[in-house]
XYZ file of C-alpha atoms in Angstrom:
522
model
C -38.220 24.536 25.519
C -34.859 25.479 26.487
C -35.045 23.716 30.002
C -36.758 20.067 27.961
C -33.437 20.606 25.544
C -30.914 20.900 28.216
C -33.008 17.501 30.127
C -32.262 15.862 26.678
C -29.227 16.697 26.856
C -28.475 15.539 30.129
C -30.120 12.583 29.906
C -28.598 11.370 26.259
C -24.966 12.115 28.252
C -25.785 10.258 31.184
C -26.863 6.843 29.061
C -23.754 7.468 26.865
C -21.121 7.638 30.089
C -23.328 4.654 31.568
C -23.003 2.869 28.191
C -18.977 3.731 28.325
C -18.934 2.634 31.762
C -20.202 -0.208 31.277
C -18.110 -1.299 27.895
C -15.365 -0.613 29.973
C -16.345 -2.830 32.560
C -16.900 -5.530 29.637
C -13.395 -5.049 28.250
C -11.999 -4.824 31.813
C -13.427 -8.665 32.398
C -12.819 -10.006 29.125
C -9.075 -8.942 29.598
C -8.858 -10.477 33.018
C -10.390 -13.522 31.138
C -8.319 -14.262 28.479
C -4.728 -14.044 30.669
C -6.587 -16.412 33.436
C -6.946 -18.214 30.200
C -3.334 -18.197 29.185
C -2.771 -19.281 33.106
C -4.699 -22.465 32.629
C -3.152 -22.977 29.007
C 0.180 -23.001 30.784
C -0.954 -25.183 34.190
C -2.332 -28.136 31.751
C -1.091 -30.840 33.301
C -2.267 -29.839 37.265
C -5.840 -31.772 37.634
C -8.683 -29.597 36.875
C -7.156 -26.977 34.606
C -9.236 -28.426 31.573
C -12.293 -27.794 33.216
C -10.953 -24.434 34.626
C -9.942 -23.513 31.159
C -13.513 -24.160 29.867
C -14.863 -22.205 32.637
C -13.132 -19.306 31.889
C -14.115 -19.717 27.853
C -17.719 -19.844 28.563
C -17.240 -16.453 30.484
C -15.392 -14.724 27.954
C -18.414 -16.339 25.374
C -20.838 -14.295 28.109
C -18.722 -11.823 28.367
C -18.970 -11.108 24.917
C -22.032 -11.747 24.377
C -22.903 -9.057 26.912
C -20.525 -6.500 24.950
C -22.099 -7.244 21.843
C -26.098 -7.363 22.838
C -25.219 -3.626 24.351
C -23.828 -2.489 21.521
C -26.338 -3.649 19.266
C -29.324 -1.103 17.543
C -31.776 -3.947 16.174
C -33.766 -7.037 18.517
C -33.024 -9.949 15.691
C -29.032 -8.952 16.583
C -29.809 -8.337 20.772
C -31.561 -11.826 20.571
C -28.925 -13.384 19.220
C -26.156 -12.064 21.080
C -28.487 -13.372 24.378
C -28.543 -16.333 23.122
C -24.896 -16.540 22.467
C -24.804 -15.446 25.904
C -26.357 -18.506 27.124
C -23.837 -20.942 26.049
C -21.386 -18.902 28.825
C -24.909 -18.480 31.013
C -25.199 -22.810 31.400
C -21.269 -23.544 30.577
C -19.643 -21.620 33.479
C -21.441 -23.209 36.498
C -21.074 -26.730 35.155
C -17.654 -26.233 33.940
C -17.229 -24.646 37.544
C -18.685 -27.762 38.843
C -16.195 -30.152 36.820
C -13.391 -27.729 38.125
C -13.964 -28.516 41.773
C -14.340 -32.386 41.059
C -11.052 -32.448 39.267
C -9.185 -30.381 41.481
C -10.252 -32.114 44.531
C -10.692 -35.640 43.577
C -14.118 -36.194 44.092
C -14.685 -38.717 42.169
C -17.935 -39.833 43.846
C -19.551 -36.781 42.351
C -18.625 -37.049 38.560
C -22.474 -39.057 38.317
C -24.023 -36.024 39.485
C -22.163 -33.949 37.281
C -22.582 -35.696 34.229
C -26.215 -35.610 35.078
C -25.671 -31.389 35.529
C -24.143 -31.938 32.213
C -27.150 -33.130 30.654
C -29.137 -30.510 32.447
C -27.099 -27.620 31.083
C -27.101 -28.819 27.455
C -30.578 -29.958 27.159
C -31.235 -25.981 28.463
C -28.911 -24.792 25.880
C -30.614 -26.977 23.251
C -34.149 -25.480 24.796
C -33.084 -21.910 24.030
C -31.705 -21.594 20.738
C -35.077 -23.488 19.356
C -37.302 -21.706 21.901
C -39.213 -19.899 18.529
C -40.416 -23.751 17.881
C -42.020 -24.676 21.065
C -41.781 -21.500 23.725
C -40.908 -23.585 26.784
C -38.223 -21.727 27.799
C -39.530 -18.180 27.398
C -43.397 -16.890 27.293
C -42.078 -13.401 25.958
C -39.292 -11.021 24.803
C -39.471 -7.566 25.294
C -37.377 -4.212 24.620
C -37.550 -1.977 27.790
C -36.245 1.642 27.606
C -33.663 2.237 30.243
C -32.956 5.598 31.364
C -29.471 4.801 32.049
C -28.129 2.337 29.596
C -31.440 3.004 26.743
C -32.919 -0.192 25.244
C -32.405 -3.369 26.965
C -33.596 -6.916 26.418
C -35.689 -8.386 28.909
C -36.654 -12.169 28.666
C -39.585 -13.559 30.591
C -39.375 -17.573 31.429
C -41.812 -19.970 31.316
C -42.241 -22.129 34.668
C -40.694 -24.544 33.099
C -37.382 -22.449 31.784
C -37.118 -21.087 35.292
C -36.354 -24.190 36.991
C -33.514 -25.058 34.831
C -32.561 -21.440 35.019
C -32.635 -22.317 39.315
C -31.145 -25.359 38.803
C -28.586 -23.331 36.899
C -27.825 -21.360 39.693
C -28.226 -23.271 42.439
C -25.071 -25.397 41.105
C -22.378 -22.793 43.222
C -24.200 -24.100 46.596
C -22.842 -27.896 45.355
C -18.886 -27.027 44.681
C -18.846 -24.107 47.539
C -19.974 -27.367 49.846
C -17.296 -29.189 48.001
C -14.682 -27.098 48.063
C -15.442 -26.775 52.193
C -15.098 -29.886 53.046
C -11.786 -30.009 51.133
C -10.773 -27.260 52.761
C -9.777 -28.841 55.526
C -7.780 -31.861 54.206
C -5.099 -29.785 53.175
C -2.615 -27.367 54.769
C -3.374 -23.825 55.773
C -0.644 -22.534 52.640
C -2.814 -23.670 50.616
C -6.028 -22.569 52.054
C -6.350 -18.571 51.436
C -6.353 -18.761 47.437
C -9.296 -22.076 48.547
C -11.397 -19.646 50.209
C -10.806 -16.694 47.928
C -12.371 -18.847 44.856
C -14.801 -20.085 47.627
C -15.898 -16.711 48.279
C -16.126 -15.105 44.477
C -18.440 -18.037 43.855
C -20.646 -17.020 46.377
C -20.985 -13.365 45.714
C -21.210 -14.702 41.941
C -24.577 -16.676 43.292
C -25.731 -13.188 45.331
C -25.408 -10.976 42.560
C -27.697 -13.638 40.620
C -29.988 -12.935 43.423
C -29.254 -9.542 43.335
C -29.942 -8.881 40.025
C -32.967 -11.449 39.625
C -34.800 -9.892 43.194
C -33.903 -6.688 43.455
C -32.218 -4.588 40.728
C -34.671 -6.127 37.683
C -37.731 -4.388 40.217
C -36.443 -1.519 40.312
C -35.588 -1.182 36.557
C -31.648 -1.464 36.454
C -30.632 -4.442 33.924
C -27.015 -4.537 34.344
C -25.230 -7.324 32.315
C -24.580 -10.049 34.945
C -20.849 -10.212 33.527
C -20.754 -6.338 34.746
C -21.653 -8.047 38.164
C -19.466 -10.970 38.381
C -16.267 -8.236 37.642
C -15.666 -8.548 41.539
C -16.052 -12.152 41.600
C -13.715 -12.630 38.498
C -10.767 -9.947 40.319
C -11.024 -12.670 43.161
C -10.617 -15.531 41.293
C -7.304 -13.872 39.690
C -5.967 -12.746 42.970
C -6.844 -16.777 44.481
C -4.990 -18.144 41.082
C -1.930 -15.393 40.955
C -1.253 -14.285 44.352
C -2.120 -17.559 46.183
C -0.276 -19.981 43.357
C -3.339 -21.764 43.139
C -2.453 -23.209 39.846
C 1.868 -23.410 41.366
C 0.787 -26.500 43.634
C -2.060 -28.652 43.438
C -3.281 -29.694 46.896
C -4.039 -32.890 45.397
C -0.644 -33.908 45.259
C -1.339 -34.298 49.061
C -4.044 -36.504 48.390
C -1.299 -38.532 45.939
C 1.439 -38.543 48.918
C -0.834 -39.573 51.044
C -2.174 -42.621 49.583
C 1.106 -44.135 47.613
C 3.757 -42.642 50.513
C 5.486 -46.448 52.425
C 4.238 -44.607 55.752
C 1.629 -45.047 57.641
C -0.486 -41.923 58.640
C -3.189 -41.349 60.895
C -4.624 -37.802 61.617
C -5.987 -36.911 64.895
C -7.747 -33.901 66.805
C -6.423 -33.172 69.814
C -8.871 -36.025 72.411
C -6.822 -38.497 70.420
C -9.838 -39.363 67.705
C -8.691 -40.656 64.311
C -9.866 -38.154 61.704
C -8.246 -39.434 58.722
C -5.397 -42.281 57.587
C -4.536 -43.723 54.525
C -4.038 -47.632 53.625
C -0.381 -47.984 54.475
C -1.516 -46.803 58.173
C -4.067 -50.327 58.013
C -1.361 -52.637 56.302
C 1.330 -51.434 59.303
C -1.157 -51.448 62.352
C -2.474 -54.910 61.537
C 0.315 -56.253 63.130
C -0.513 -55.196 66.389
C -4.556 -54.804 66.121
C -7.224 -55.517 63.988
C -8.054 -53.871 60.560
C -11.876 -53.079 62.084
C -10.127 -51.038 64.833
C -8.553 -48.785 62.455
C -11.301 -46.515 62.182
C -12.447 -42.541 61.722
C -14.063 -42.139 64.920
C -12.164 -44.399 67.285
C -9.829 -43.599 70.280
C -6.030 -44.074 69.262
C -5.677 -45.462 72.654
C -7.530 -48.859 71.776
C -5.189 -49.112 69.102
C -1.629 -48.236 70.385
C -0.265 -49.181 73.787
C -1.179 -46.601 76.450
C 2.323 -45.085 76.522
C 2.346 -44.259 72.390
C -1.256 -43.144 73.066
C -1.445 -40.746 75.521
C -0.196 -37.743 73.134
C -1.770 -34.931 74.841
C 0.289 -34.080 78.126
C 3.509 -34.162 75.800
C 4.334 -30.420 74.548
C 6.831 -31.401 72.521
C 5.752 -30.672 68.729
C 7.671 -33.220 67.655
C 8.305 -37.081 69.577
C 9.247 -40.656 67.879
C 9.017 -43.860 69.677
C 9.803 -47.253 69.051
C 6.766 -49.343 69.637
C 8.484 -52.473 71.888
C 5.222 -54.995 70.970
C 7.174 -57.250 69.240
C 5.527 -59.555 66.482
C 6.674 -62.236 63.936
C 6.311 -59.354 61.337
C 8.707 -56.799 62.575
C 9.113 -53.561 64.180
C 7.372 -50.050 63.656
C 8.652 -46.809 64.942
C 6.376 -43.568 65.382
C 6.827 -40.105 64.998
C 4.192 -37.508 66.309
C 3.470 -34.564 64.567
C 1.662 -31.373 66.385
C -0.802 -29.506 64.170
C -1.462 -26.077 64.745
C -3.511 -23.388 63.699
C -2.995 -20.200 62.181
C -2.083 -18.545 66.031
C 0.025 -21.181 66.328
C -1.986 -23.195 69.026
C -2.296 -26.663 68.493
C -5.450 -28.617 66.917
C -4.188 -31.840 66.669
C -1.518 -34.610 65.570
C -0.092 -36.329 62.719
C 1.193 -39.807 63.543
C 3.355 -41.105 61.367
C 4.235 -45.214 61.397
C 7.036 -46.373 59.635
C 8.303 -50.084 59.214
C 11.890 -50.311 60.690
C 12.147 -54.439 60.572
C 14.941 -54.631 57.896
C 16.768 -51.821 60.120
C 16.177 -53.854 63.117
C 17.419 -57.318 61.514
C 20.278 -55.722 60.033
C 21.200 -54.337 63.031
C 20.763 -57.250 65.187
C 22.160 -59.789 62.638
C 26.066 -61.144 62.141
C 26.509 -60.028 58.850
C 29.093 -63.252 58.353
C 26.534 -66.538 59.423
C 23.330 -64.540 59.438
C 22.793 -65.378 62.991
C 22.079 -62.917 65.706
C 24.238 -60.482 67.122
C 24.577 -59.659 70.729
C 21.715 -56.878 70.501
C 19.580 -59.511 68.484
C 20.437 -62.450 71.120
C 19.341 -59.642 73.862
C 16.020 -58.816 72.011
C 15.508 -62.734 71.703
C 16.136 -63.314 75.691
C 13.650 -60.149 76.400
C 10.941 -61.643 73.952
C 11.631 -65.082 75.128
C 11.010 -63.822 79.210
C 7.442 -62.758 77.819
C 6.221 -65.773 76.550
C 7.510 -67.089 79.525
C 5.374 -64.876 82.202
C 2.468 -66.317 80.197
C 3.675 -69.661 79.655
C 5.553 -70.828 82.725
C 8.579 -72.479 80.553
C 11.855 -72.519 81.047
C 14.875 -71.755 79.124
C 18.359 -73.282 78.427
C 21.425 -71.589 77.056
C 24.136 -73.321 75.468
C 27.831 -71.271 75.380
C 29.598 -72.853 72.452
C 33.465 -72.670 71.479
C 34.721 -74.106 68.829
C 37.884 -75.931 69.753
C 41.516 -74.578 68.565
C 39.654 -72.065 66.708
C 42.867 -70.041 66.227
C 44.656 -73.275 64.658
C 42.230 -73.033 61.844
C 42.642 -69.471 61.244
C 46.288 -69.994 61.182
C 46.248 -72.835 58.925
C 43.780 -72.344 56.510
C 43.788 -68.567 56.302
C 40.438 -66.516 57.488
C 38.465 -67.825 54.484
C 38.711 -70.948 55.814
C 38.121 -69.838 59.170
C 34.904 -68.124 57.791
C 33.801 -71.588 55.974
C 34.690 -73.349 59.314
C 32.114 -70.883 61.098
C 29.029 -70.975 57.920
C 29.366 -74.327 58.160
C 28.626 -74.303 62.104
C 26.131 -72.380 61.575
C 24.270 -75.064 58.903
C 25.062 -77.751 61.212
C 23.327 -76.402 64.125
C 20.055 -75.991 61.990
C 20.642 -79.139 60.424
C 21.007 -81.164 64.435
C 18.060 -79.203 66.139
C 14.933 -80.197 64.786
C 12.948 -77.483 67.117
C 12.450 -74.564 68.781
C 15.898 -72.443 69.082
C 17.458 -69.168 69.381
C 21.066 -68.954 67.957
C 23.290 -65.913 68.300
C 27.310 -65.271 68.128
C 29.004 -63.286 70.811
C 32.388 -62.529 68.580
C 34.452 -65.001 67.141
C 34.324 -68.596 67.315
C 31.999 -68.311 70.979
C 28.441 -68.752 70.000
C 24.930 -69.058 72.240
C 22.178 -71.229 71.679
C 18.510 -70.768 73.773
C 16.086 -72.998 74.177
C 12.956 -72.682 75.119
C 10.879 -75.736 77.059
C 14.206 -77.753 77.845
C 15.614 -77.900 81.097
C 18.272 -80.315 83.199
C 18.780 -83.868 81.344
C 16.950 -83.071 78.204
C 19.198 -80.089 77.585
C 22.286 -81.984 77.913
C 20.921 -84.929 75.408
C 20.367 -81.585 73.322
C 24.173 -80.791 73.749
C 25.748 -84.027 73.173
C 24.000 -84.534 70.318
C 25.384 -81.505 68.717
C 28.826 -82.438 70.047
C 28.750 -85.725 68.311
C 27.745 -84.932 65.090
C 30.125 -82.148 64.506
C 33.074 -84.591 65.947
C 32.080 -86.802 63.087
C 31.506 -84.373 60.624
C 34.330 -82.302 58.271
C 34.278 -79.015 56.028
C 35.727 -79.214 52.533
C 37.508 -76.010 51.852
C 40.353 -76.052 48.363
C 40.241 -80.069 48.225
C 41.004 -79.797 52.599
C 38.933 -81.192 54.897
C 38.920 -79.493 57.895
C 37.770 -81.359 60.766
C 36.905 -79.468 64.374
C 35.107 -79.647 67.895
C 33.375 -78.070 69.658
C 32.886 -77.713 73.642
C 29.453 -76.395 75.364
C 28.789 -75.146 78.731
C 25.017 -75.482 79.208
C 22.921 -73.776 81.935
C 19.367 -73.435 82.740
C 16.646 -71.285 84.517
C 13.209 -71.371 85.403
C 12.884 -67.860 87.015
C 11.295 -65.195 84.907
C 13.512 -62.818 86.264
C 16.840 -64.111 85.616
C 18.737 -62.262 83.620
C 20.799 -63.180 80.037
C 23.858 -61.981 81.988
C 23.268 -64.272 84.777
C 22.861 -67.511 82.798
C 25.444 -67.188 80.288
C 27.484 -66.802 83.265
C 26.526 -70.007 84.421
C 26.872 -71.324 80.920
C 30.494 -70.300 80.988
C 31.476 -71.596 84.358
C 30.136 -74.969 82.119
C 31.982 -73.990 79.223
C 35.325 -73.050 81.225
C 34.847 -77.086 82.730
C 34.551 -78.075 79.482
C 37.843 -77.104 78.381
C 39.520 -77.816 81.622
C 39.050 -81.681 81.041
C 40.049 -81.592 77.384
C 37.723 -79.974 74.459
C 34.915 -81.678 72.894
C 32.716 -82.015 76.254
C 29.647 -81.221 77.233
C 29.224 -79.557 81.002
C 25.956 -78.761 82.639
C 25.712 -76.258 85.420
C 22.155 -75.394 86.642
């Protein structure tokens, strides 16, 4: 009698320290709970903190729940509290589900997960009026547990077990989700990713666990006992990784809206992700349908932008040369790397640099070009002509007693003198025309597809209607010349230098016999 006592003993303290362990357990989770709680309170405005912050309600609910159904002496007050249960039991994987959706933009998924949604409630609705129709559960039962004395145990109908597997099966969808995410964004940002990634799926094995394994064998442990490990690594991926500091879908915003084009690549020079402004930018020198996941970045940029991989540089810009009506881009490469440091891939990054380019190849005074923009024209001019087989004329203009102007009517009307020039050239040539100033009154004209005679009937024409023509400036009307050297080439090779030298051997003649002339020297 004395040795059954002592077993009574033994065994009542055993089921009371299990009991204590596992209220402690309870209170250790539901304490965890409410300051992740507090952490999504105070992250409201980062996407997917609503849904986080239902997610971690419906756990403290089954959290609860759990505390309360242990504690409990009578099954009408267990039954209830399992029931309660199930509101955290359906809530937490679709509120999970929402989470990942928000967090990463998915949008293509929110169908599905108001269909989960639908799922989850009808289940919820299912349960709490299972005593009407018994399609959720065929029985109910109190089982005496050595360890933790009477539990609940619920039996499911075929029918209730499906939506409980449906249930659970919902972690495989957002652990897939938050995978493929994983690798849009950069590796900061990746540890507290796979930390959530992987208390998810122990959360889904202790399911199994529990369901397969420790149910057989007569151990009903609270599954919010068994997510405790899950729920530690969701704090440490929220707190230690600043999950909740920095969305990663601010990339995703950046990305899209940023006046850059962007095109990832792996390292054989395959496009593995861009964004629109990359499309808008490339256009100009390739088609939309070649901007593509999946195709070669060297049948999109000329060989010498494309052929990344022999550069060990981690860093390069170019200035792509194709000139096109539209403008200039320039290109900067980017080396990706991973987390040894050894490179994956690249990050191209296209920006439009036209306005740059006209503003520095422009006279800001007649809006003409400059001597880097008359150099650019020559040099785009020389590769239509390879193709073409035209040639080109330049005309080296000075307008006469320039400095008599100046002197008389002040710069401004120096300036006027010049604008007005400028007007009167595009007024007189009625075609195809380059026009440029070298520095102060001495400006160059180029034409393309005019050669010999035509080029001086060009000329005098200009010449003539400027001799006839006046600038009003303060009630004065200035009146002025001008005299033009004009030279011509054929030969793809000659160079700017080399005509306008010939144009000012003209221009120099011109002069020589008295202003307002026109001299031709081939």
């Amino acid at each position: 009698m004395i040795s059954l006592g002592i077993a009574i003993i033994l065994s009542e303290g055993k089921r009371y320290f299990m009991a204590l362990v596992q209220n402690m357990l309870l209170i250790t989770s539901l304490l965890l709970l409410i300051i992740l709680a507090y952490a999504a309170v105070s992250k409201a405005r980062i996407p997917g903190t609503t849904a986080l912050f239902v997610l971690i309600i419906s756990t403290i609910i089954w959290t609860l729940g759990s505390f309360m159904e242990t504690n409990s002496h009578t099954f009408q007050w267990m039954l209830f509290w399992r029931n309660i249960q199930q509101i955290g039991v359906f809530m937490t994987p679709i509120s999970t589900l929402y989470f990942c959706i928000s967090y990463t933009m998915s949008r293509k998924l929110l169908p599905f997960g108001r269909i989960a949604a639908v799922i989850q409630l009808f289940s919820l609705f299912l349960i709490f009026t299972d005593q009407h129709h018994h399609l959720m559960r065929s029985s109910i039962d109190i089982v005496k547990d050595s360890a933790y004395g009477n539990t609940l145990v619920v039996h499911s109908t075929l029918f209730g077990s499906m939506l409980v597997a449906f249930n659970f099966s919902l972690p495989l969808v957002y652990i897939t989700l938050l995978f493929i995410f994983i690798k849009k964004i950069t590796p900061e940002l990746r540890r507290p990713i796979w930390l959530i990634m992987i208390s998810i799926l122990l959360s889904f094995l202790v399911t199994l666990l529990k369901s397969t394994v420790l149910e057989g064998m007569g151990i009903y442990l609270p599954m919010s006992v068994l997510y405790l490990p899950s729920i530690i690594l969701f704090s440490i991926a929220l707190f230690r990784g600043q999950f909740l500091a920095l969305s990663p879908i601010a990339r995703n915003k950046i990305f899209d809206v940023v006046d850059q084009g962007i095109l990832v690549l792996n390292q054989n020079g395959t496009i593995t992700d861009f964004n629109k402004r990359a499309i808008e930018l490339l256009s100009i020198i390739t088609s939309e349908q070649d901007i593509r996941i999946g195709a070669k970045i060297s049948t999109i940029l000329p060989e010498e932008y494309a052929s990344l991989k022999n550069d060990e540089n981690a860093t390069a810009a170019w200035e792509l040369n194709k000139y096109t009506s539209e403008g200039y881009l320039s290109l900067t490469r980017h080396t990706l790397e991973d987390y040894k440091g050894r490179p994956v891939g690249y990050v191209l990054v296209l920006t439009d640099i036209t306005f740059l380019k006209e503003r520095a190849e422009t006279d800001p005074l007649t809006g003409v070009h400059n001597r880097e923009g008359l150099n650019h024209a020559y040099f785009r001019l020389q590769e239509r002509q390879k193709e073409e087989k035209f040639s080109i004329s330049a005309f080296l203009i000075d307008l006469d007693r320039f400095k008599y102007i100046n002197d008389t009517y002040g710069h401004f009307g120096g300036d006027c003198v010049l604008e007005d020039f400028v007007k009167t050239v595009s007024n007189v040539i009625n075609r195809e025309y380059h026009f440029g100033r070298l520095g102060g009154d001495e400006f160059v004209i180029l034409l393309p597809g005019v050669i010999g005679t035509e080029a001086l009937v060009v000329a005098q024409k200009l010449k003539d209607f400027i001799a006839n023509h006046f600038v009003l400036y303060l009630e004065h009307e200035i009146h002025y010349t001008v005299s033009i050297g004009v030279s011509d080439s054929i030969s793809t090779s000659c160079s700017l230098q080399h005509l306008l030298c010939s144009a000012d051997s003209a221009l120099y003649a011109a002069k020589k016999k008295g202003r307002n002339l026109v001299e031709y020297l081939p």
